[in-house]
Coordinates of C-alpha atoms in Angstrom, one line a residue:
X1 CA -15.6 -10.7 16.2
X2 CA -14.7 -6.9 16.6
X3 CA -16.1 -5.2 13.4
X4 CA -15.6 -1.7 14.8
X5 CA -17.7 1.5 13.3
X6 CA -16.1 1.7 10.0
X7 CA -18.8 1.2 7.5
X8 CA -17.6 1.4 4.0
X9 CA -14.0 1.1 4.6
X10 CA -13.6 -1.1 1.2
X11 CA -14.4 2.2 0.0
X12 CA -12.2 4.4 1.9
X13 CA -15.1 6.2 3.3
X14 CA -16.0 6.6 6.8
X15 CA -19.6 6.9 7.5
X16 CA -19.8 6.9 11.1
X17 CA -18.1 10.1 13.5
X18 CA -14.9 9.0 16.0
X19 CA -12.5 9.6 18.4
X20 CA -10.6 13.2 18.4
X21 CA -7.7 13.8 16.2
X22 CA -5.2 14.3 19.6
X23 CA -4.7 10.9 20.0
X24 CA -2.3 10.6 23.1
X25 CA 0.0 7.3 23.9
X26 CA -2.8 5.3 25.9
X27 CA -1.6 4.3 29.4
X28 CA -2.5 0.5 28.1
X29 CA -0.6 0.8 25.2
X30 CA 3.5 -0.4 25.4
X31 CA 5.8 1.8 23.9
X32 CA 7.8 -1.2 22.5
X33 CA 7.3 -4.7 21.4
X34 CA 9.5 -8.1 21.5
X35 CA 10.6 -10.0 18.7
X36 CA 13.1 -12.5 18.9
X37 CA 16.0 -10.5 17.4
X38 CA 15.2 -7.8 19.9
X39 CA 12.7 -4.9 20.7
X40 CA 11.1 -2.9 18.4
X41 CA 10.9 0.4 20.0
X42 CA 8.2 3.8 19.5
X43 CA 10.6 6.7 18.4
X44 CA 8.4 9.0 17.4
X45 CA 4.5 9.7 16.0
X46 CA 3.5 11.8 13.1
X47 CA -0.3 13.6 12.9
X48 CA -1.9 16.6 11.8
X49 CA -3.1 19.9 13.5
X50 CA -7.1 19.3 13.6
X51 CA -7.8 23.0 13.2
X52 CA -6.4 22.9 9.6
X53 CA -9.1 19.6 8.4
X54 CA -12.4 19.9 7.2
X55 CA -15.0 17.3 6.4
X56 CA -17.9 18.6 4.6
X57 CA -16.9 15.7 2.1
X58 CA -17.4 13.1 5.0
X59 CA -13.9 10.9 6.3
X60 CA -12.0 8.5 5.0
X61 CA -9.6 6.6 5.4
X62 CA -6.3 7.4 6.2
X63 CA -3.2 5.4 3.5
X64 CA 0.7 7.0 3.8
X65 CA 3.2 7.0 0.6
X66 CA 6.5 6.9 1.7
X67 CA 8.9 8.8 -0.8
X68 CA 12.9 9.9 -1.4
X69 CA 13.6 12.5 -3.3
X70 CA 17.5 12.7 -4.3
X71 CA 19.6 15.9 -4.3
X72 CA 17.9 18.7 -5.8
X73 CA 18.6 18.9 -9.4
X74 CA 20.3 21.5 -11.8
X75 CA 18.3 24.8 -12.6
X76 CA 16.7 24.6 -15.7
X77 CA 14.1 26.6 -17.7
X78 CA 10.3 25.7 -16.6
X79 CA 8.8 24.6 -20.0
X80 CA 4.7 24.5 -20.2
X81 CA 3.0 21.5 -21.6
X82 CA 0.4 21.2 -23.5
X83 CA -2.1 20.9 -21.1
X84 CA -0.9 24.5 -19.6
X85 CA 0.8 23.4 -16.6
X86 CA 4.6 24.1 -15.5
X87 CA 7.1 22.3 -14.1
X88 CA 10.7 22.0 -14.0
X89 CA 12.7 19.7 -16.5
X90 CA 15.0 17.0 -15.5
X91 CA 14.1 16.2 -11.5
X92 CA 14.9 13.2 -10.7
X93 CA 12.9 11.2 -8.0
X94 CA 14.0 8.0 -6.3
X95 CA 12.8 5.8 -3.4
X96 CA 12.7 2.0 -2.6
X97 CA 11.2 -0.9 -4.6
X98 CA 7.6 -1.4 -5.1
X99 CA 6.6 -4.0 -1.8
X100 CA 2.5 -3.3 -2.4
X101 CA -0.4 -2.6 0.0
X102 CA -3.6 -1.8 1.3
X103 CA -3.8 1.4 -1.2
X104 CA -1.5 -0.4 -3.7
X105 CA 2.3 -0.7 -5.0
X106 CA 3.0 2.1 -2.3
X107 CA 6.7 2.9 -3.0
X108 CA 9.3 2.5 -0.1
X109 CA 11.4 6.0 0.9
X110 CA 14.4 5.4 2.8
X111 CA 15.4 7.4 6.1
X112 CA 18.0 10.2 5.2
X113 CA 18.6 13.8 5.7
X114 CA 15.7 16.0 5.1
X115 CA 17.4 19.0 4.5
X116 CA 14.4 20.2 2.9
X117 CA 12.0 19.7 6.4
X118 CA 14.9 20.8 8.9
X119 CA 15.6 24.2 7.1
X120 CA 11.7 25.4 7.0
X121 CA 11.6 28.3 8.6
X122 CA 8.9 29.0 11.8
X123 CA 7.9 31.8 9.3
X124 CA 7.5 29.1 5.9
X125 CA 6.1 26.3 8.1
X126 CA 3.3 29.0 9.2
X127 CA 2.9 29.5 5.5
X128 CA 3.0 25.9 4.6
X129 CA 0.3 25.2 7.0
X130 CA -2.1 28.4 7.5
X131 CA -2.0 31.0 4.7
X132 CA -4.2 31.3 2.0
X133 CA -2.5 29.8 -1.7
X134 CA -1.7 32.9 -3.5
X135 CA -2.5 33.5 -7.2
X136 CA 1.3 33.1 -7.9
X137 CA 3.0 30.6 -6.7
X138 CA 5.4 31.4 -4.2
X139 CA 8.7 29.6 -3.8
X140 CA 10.1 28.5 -0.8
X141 CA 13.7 29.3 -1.2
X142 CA 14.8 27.1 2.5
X143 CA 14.0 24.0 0.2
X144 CA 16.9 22.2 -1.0
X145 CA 15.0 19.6 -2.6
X146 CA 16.3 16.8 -0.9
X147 CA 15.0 14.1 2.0
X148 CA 12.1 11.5 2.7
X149 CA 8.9 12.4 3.4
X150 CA 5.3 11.0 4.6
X151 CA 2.8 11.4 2.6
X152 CA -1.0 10.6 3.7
X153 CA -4.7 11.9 3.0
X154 CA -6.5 12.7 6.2
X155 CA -10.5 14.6 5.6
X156 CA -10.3 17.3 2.6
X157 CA -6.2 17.2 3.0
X158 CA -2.7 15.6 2.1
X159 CA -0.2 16.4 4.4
X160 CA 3.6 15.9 3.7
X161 CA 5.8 15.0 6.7
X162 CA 9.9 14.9 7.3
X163 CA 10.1 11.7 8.0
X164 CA 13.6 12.5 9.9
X165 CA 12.2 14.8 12.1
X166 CA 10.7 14.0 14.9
X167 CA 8.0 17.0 15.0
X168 CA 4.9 15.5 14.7
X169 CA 3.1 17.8 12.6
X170 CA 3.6 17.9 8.7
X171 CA 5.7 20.5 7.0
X172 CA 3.1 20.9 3.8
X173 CA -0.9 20.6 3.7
X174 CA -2.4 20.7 0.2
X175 CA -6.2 21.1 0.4
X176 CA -9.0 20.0 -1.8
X177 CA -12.7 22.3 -2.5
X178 CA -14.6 19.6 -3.8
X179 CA -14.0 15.9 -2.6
X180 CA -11.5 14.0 -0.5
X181 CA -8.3 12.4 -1.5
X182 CA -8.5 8.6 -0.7
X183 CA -5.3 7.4 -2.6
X184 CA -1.5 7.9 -3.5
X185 CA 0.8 7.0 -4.9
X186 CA 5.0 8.3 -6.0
X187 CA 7.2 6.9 -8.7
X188 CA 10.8 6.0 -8.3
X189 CA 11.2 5.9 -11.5
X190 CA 10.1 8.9 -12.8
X191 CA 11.5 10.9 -16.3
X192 CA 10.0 14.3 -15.3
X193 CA 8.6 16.2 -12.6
X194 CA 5.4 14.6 -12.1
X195 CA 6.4 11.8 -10.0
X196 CA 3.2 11.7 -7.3
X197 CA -0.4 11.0 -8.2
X198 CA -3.2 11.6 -6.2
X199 CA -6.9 10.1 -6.6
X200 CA -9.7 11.3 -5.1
X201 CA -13.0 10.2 -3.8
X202 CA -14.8 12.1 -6.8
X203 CA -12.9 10.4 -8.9
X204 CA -10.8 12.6 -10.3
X205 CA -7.3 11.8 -10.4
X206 CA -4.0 14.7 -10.4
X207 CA -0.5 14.1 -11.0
X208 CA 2.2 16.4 -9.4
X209 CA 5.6 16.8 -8.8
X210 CA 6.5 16.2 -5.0
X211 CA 9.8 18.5 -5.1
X212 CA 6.9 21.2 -6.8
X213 CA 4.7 21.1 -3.8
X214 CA 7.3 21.2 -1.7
X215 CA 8.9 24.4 -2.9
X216 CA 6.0 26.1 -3.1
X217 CA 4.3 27.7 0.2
X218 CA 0.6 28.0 -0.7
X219 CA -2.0 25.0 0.4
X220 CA -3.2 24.0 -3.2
X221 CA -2.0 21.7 -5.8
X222 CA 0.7 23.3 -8.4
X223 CA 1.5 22.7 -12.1
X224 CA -1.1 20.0 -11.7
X225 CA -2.2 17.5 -14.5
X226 CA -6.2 16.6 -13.9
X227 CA -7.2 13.1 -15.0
X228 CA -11.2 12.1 -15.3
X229 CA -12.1 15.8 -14.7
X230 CA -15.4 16.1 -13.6
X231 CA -15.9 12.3 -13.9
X232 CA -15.9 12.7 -17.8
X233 CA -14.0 9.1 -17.5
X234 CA -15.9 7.3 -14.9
X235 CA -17.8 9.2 -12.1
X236 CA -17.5 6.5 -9.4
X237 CA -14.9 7.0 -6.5
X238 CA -11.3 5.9 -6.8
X239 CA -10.0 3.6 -4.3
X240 CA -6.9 2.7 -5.2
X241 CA -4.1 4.3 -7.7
X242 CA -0.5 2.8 -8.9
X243 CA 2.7 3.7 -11.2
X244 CA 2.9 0.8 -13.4
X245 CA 6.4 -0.1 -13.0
X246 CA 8.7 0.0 -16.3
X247 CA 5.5 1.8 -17.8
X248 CA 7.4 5.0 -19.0
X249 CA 5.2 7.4 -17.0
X250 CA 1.5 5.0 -17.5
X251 CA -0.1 4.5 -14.0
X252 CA -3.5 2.6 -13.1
X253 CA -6.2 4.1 -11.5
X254 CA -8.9 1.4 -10.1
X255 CA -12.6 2.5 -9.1
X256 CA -15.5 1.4 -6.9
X257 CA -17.2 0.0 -10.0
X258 CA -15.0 -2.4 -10.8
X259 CA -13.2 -0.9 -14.2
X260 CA -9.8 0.4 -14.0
X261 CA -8.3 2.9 -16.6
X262 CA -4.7 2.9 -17.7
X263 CA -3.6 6.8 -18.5
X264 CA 0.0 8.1 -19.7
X265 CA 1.0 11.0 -17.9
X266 CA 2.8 12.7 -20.6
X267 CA -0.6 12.8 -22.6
X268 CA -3.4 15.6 -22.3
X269 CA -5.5 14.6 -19.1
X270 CA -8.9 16.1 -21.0
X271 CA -8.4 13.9 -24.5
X272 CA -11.3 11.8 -25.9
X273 CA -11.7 8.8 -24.0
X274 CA -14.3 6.7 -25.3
X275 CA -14.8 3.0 -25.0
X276 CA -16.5 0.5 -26.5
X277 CA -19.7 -0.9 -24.6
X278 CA -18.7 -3.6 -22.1
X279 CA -21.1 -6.8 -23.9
X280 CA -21.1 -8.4 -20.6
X281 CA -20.7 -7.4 -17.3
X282 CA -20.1 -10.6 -15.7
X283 CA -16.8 -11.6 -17.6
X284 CA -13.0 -9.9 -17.7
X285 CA -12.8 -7.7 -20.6
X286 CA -10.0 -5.1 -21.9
X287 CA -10.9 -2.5 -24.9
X288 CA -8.5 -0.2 -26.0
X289 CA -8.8 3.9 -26.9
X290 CA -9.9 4.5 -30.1
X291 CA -7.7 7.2 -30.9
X292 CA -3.6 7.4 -30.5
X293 CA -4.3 11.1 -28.2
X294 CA -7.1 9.6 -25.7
X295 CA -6.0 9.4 -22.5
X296 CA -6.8 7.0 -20.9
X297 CA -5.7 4.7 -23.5
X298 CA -7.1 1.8 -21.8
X299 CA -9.9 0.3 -19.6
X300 CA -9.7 -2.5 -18.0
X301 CA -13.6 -4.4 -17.0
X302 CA -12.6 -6.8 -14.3
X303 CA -16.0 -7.2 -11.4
X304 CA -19.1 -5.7 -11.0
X305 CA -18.3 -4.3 -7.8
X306 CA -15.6 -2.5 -6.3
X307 CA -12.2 -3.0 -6.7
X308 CA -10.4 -2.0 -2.9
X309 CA -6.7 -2.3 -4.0
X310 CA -4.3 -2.9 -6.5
X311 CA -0.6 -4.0 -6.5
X312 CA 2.0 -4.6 -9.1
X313 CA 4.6 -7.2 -8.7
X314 CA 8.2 -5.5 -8.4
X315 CA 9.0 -6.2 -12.1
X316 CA 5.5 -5.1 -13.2
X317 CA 5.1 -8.4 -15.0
X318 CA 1.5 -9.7 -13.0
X319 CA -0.9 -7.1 -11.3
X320 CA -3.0 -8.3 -8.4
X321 CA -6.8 -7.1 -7.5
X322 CA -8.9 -7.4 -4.8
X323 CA -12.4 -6.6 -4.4
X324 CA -15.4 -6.4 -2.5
X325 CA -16.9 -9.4 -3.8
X326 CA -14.5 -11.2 -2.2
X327 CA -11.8 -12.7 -5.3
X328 CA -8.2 -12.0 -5.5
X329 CA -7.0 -11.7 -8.9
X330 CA -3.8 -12.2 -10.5
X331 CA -3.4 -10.8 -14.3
X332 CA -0.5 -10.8 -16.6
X333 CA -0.4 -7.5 -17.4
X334 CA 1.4 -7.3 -20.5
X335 CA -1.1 -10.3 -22.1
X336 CA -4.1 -8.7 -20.9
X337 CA -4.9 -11.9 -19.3
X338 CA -6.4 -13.8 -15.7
X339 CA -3.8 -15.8 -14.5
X340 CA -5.6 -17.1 -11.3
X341 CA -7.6 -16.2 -8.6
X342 CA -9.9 -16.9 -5.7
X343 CA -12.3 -16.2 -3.4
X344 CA -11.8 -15.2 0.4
X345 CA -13.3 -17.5 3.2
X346 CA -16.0 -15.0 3.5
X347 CA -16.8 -11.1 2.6
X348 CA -14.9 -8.5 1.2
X349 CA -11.2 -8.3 0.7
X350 CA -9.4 -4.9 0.9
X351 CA -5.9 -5.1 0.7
X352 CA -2.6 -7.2 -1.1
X353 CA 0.9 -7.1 -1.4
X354 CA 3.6 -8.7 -3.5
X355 CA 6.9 -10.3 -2.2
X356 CA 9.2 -9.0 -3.8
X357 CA 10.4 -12.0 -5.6
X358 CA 7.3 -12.8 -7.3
X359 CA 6.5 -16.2 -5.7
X360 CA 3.6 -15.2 -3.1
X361 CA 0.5 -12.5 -2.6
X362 CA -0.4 -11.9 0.5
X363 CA -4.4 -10.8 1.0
X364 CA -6.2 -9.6 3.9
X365 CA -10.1 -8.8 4.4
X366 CA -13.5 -9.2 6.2
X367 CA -12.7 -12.8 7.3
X368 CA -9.8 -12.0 9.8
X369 CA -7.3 -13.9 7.6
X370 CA -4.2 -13.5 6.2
X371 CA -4.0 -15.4 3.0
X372 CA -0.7 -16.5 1.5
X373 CA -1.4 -17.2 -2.4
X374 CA 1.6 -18.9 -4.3
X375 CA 2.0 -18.1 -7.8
X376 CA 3.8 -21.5 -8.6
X377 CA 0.7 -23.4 -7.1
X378 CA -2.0 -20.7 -8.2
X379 CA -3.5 -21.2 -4.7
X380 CA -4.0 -20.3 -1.0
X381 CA -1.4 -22.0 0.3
X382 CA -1.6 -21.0 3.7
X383 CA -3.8 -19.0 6.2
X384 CA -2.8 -16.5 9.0
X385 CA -4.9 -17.0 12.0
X386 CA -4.5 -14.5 14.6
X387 CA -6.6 -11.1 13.7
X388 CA -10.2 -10.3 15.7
X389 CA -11.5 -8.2 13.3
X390 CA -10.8 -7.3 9.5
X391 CA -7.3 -6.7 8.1
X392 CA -6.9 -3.5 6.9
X393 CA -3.4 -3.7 5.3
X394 CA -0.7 -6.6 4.5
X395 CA 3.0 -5.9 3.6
X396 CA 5.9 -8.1 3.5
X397 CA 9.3 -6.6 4.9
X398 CA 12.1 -7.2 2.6
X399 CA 14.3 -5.4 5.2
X400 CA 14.1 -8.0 7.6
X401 CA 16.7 -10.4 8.5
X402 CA 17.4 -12.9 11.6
X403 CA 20.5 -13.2 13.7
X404 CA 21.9 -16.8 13.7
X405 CA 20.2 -17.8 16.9
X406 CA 20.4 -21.4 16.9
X407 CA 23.4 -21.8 14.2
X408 CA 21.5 -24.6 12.6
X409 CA 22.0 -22.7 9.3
X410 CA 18.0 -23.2 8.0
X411 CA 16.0 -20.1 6.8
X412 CA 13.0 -18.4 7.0
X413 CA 12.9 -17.0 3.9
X414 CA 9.5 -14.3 4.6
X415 CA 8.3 -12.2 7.5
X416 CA 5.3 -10.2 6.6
X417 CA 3.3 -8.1 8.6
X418 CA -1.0 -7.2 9.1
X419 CA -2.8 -4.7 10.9
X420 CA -6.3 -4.6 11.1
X421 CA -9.8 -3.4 12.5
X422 CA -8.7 -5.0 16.3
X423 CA -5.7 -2.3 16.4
X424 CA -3.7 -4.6 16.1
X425 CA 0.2 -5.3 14.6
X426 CA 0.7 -8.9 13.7
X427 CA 4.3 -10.1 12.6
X428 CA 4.5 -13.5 10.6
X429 CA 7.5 -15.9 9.3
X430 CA 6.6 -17.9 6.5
X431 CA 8.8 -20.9 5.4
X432 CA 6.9 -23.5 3.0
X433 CA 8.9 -26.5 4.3
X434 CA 7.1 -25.9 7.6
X435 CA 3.8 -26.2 6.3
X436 CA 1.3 -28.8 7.6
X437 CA -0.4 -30.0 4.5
X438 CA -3.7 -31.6 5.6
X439 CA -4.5 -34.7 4.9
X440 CA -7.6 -35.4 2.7
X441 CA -10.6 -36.1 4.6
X442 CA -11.6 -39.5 4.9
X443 CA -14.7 -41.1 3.1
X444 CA -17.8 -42.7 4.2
X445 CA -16.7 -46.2 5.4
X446 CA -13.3 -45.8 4.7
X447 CA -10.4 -44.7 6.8
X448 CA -7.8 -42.1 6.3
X449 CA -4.2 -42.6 4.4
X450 CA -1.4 -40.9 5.4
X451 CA 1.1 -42.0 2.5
X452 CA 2.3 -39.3 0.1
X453 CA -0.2 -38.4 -2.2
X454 CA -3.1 -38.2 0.5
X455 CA -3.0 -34.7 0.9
X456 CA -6.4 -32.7 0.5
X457 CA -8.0 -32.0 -2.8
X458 CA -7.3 -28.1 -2.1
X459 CA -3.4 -29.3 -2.2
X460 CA -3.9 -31.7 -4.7
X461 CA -3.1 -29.9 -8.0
X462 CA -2.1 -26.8 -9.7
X463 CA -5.3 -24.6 -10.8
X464 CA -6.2 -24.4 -14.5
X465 CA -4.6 -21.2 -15.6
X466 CA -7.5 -18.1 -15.4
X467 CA -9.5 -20.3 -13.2
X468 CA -11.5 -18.4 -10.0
X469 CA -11.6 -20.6 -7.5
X470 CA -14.4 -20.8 -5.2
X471 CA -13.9 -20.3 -1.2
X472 CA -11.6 -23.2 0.4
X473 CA -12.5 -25.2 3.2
X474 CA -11.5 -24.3 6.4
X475 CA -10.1 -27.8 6.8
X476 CA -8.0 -27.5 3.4
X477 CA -5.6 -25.0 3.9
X478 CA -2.6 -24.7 6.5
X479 CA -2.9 -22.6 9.2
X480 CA 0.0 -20.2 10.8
X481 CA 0.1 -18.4 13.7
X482 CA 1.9 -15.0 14.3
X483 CA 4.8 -14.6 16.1
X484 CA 4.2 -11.4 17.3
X485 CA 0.3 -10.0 18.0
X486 CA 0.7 -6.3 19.6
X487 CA -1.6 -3.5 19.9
X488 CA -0.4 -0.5 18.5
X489 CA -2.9 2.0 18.5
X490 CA -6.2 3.1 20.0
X491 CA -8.5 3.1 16.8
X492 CA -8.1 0.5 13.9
X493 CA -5.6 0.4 11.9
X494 CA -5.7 0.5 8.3
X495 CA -1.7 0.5 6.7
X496 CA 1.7 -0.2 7.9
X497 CA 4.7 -0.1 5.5
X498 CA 8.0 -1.1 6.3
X499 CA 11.4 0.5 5.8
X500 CA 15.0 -0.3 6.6
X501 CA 15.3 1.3 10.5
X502 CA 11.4 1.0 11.0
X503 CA 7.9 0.1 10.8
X504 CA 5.4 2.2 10.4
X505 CA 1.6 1.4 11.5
X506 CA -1.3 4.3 10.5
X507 CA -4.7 4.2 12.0
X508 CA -7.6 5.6 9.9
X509 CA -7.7 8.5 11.8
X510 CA -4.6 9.9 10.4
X511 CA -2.1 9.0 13.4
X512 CA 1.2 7.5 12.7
X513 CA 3.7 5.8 15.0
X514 CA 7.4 4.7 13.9
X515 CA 8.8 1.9 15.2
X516 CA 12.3 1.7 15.2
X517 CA 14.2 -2.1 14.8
X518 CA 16.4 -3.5 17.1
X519 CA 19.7 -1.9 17.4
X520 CA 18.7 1.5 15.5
X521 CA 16.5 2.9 17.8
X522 CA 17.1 6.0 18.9
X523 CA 19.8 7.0 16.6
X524 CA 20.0 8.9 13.4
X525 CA 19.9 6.6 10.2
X526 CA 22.6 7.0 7.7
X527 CA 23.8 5.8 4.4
X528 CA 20.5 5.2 2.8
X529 CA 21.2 5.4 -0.6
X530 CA 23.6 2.3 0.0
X531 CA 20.5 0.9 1.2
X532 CA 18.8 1.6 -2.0
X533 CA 21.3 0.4 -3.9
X534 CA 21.6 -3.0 -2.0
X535 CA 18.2 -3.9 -1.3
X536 CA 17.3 -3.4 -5.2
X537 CA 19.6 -5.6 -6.4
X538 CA 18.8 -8.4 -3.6
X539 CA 15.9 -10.8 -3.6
X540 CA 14.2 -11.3 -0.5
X541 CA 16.7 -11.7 2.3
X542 CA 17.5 -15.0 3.8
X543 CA 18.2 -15.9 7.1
X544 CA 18.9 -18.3 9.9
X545 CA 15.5 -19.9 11.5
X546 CA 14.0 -18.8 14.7
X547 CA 11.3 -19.8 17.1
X548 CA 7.9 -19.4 15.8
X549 CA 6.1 -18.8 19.5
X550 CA 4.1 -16.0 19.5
X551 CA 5.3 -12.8 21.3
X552 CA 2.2 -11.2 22.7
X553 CA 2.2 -8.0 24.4

């Protein structure tokens, strides 16, 4: 199995040196890919200039946040809080429901006109880019505050991108002195400007306003609220960071020694914050802040190793862990309790998603599988065979739907998609029905049944609620193959999010292709706020059935 040279990747470090940041279209590579509604096609890639990185800090690994930002507000007075920073009152912020990943709940942006990136002046975008962040902020006054962008941490940097234009380098870097970013994430729902939080590999946390960075010219944070300063909350490395949804402005960071901290944005970042001692370290344990200003206000004790993402179902109702000792775990958030949970076939797991109706969680890790947990079972219910190496980042598309091929009228209610380690893009349907339940194995002396009832032990039953269950057998759980396996890039892959024209598939390096859907390729989206507004309302999309043979390229 291809394990590449990513040590530490759990950790969204990379320890070992790698291929130069101009990472042309390999000759081997296809520029499209076939699906049985059509060809997905390449439109366009998005990197960095390598001249602007650093990595004194060492690498890591590359995650994107996609995010929409609405039509730029009405002027109002800039107010200072009480931590000193300053921001603009009443911005709105928008972008599409929570679907969940690698990094955690990463929130969808839909494809519309960036007025903001298109009207950037050579002279600003110089700025943006090169020059040195001035003591006062300077405003960029081509910014209309308006668009959706690309964001992602590559080295010592975030870089913003128009995700409209096709110019592959971004329109904003943001640097950092003292460690790396390693996780992002942006709210749709935010009540203020601070709508973007940032965690970083030191373990200090920031929470921005996106339409903030954008207007302003210089390559450091502004009007910045700093969370875990200095590691005064925990000085282990985050690794992954998420709005909690319906929380009011609350968002979760998670870190590599297995606590995560709840915080409140709209509270002091520096506030008292101490806990009571964890009694043991071996069990699930919540304690609350002592005090009504501490911030964080809670911590949350969950392994003894470390925790490689988090995702929040779209109602924000269960939250779902993974870690490097190898358990998925499924919480009910508002109860403060383990719902269910299990371990991988083998080795770490480092990324999960939600679909967005609830009913499954998809997991991916050091085993090559794709697992498909249901939440009515609280179990593996299925296994995606079909990745060489580790998977790097799960995601189900709740874009996707299937033309009426066959007219038979039946449904395949999920596709989903993996990338992993191999370079890899794998595409999956998933329709329960269509599972092969096996049958339990036979005894000594005895003979197999095959009447109802007979299925195996795994199948059997529905798990004690807050039971961890213990690795499956390989022979217990249902196997599924991809429909489509195609290699996208040149180094592994770690994240791919999907949006309502396109794919998008990063590699750890920093490079990002778009892949445009059938029928959209090559042409300028439109009316995605109509898109927002209908894909919000709607459950996971049905449609007609299709073949499930594999479309290899």
């Amino acid at each position: 199995m291809i394990r590449g040279d990513m040590n530490n990747t759990a950790n969204g470090m990379i320890s070992t040196s790698s291929s130069s940041a101009n990472n042309a279209q390999s000759p081997s590579l296809k520029t499209y890919f076939k699906t049985p509604e059509g060809r997905y096609k390449l439109h366009y890639e998005k990197t960095y200039p390598s001249g602007l990185l650093h990595y004194s800090h060492g690498k890591t690994v590359t995650q994107v946040t996609l995010a929409h930002l609405k039509d730029k507000p009405a002027p109002s007075t800039p107010t200072a809080s009480s931590s000193g920073f300053t921001s603009s009152s009443g911005v709105r912020s928008a972008a599409a429901r929570w679907l969940g990943s690698g990094n955690g709940s990463r929130a969808l942006g839909f494809i519309g006109g960036n007025g903001g990136g298109k009207s950037v002046s050579n002279t600003n975008r110089i700025g943006l880019l090169g020059g040195s962040s001035p003591s006062n902020s300077m405003a960029n006054a081509n910014f209309d505050g308006k668009g959706t962008y690309l964001i992602f941490n590559v080295g010592d940097a975030i870089f913003i991108s128009d995700l409209n234009s096709q110019d592959k380098d971004p329109i904003k870097s943001i640097h950092f002195s003292n460690s790396n970013p390693v996780c992002h994430a942006f709210d749709q729902d935010a009540k203020n400007g601070h709508d973007l939080l940032i965690g970083l590999n030191s373990g200090d946390v920031y929470s921005v306003s996106l339409r903030q960075q954008l207007q302003d010219v210089g390559k450091k944070l502004v009007g910045a609220q700093h969370y875990n300063k200095d590691g005064s909350v925990n000085s282990s490395r985050c690794t992954s960071i998420a709005w909690i949804p319906g929380g009011d402005g609350a968002f979760l960071v998670a870190h590599a020694d297995g606590n995560m901290y709840i915080y409140e944005k709209n509270k002091d970042g520096a506030g008292d914050s101490s806990f009571s001692v964890i009694k043991d370290q071996t069990q699930f344990s919540v304690a609350h802040a002592r005090h009504s200003k501490s911030n964080p206000i809670a911590r949350w004790h969950v392994c003894q190793c470390s925790i490689n993402s988090i995702a929040f179902s779209s109602d924000g109702a269960y939250l779902a862990t993974v870690g490097r000792d190898g358990y998925l775990r499924v919480f009910d958030y508002s109860k403060e309790q383990l719902v269910c949970g299990g371990k991988s076939y083998y080795g770490a797991l480092l990324c999960c998603a939600w679909s967005m109706d609830g009913n499954y969680i998809l997991a991916g890790g050091e085993d090559d599988l794709v697992q498909v947990w249901s939440m009515e079972d609280r179990k593996v219910v299925a296994w995606g065979e079909g990745h060489n190496s580790w998977v790097s980042g799960v995601a189900f598309d709740s874009y996707w739907s299937s033309p009426n091929s066959d007219g038979t009228g039946e449904t395949v209610r999920y596709r989903f998609g993996s990338v992993g380690q191999d370079t890899q893009l794998l595409l999956w349907d998933l329709e329960m029905d269509e599972i092969v339940v096996p049958l339990r194995r036979c005894p000594p002396g005895g003979s197999p049944t095959y009447s109802t009832g007979s299925q195996s032990s795994h199948w059997d039953n529905v798990s004690p609620l807050g039971t961890l269950q213990p690795a499956p057998s390989i022979r217990d759980v249902p196997k599924i193959s991809p429909l489509v396996a195609h290699r996208v890039h040149t180094e592994p892959l770690s994240d791919l999010v999907f949006t309502p024209e396109s794919i998008l598939t990063v590699c750890r390096e920093g490079h990002i292709k778009v892949w445009m859907r059938p029928g959209v390729a090559g042409s300028q989206p439109s009316n995605s706020e109509t898109v927002l507004s209908s894909v919000s309302k709607d459950k996971p999309l049905l449609s007609s059935k299709i073949n499930s043979s594999s479309y290899k390229q």
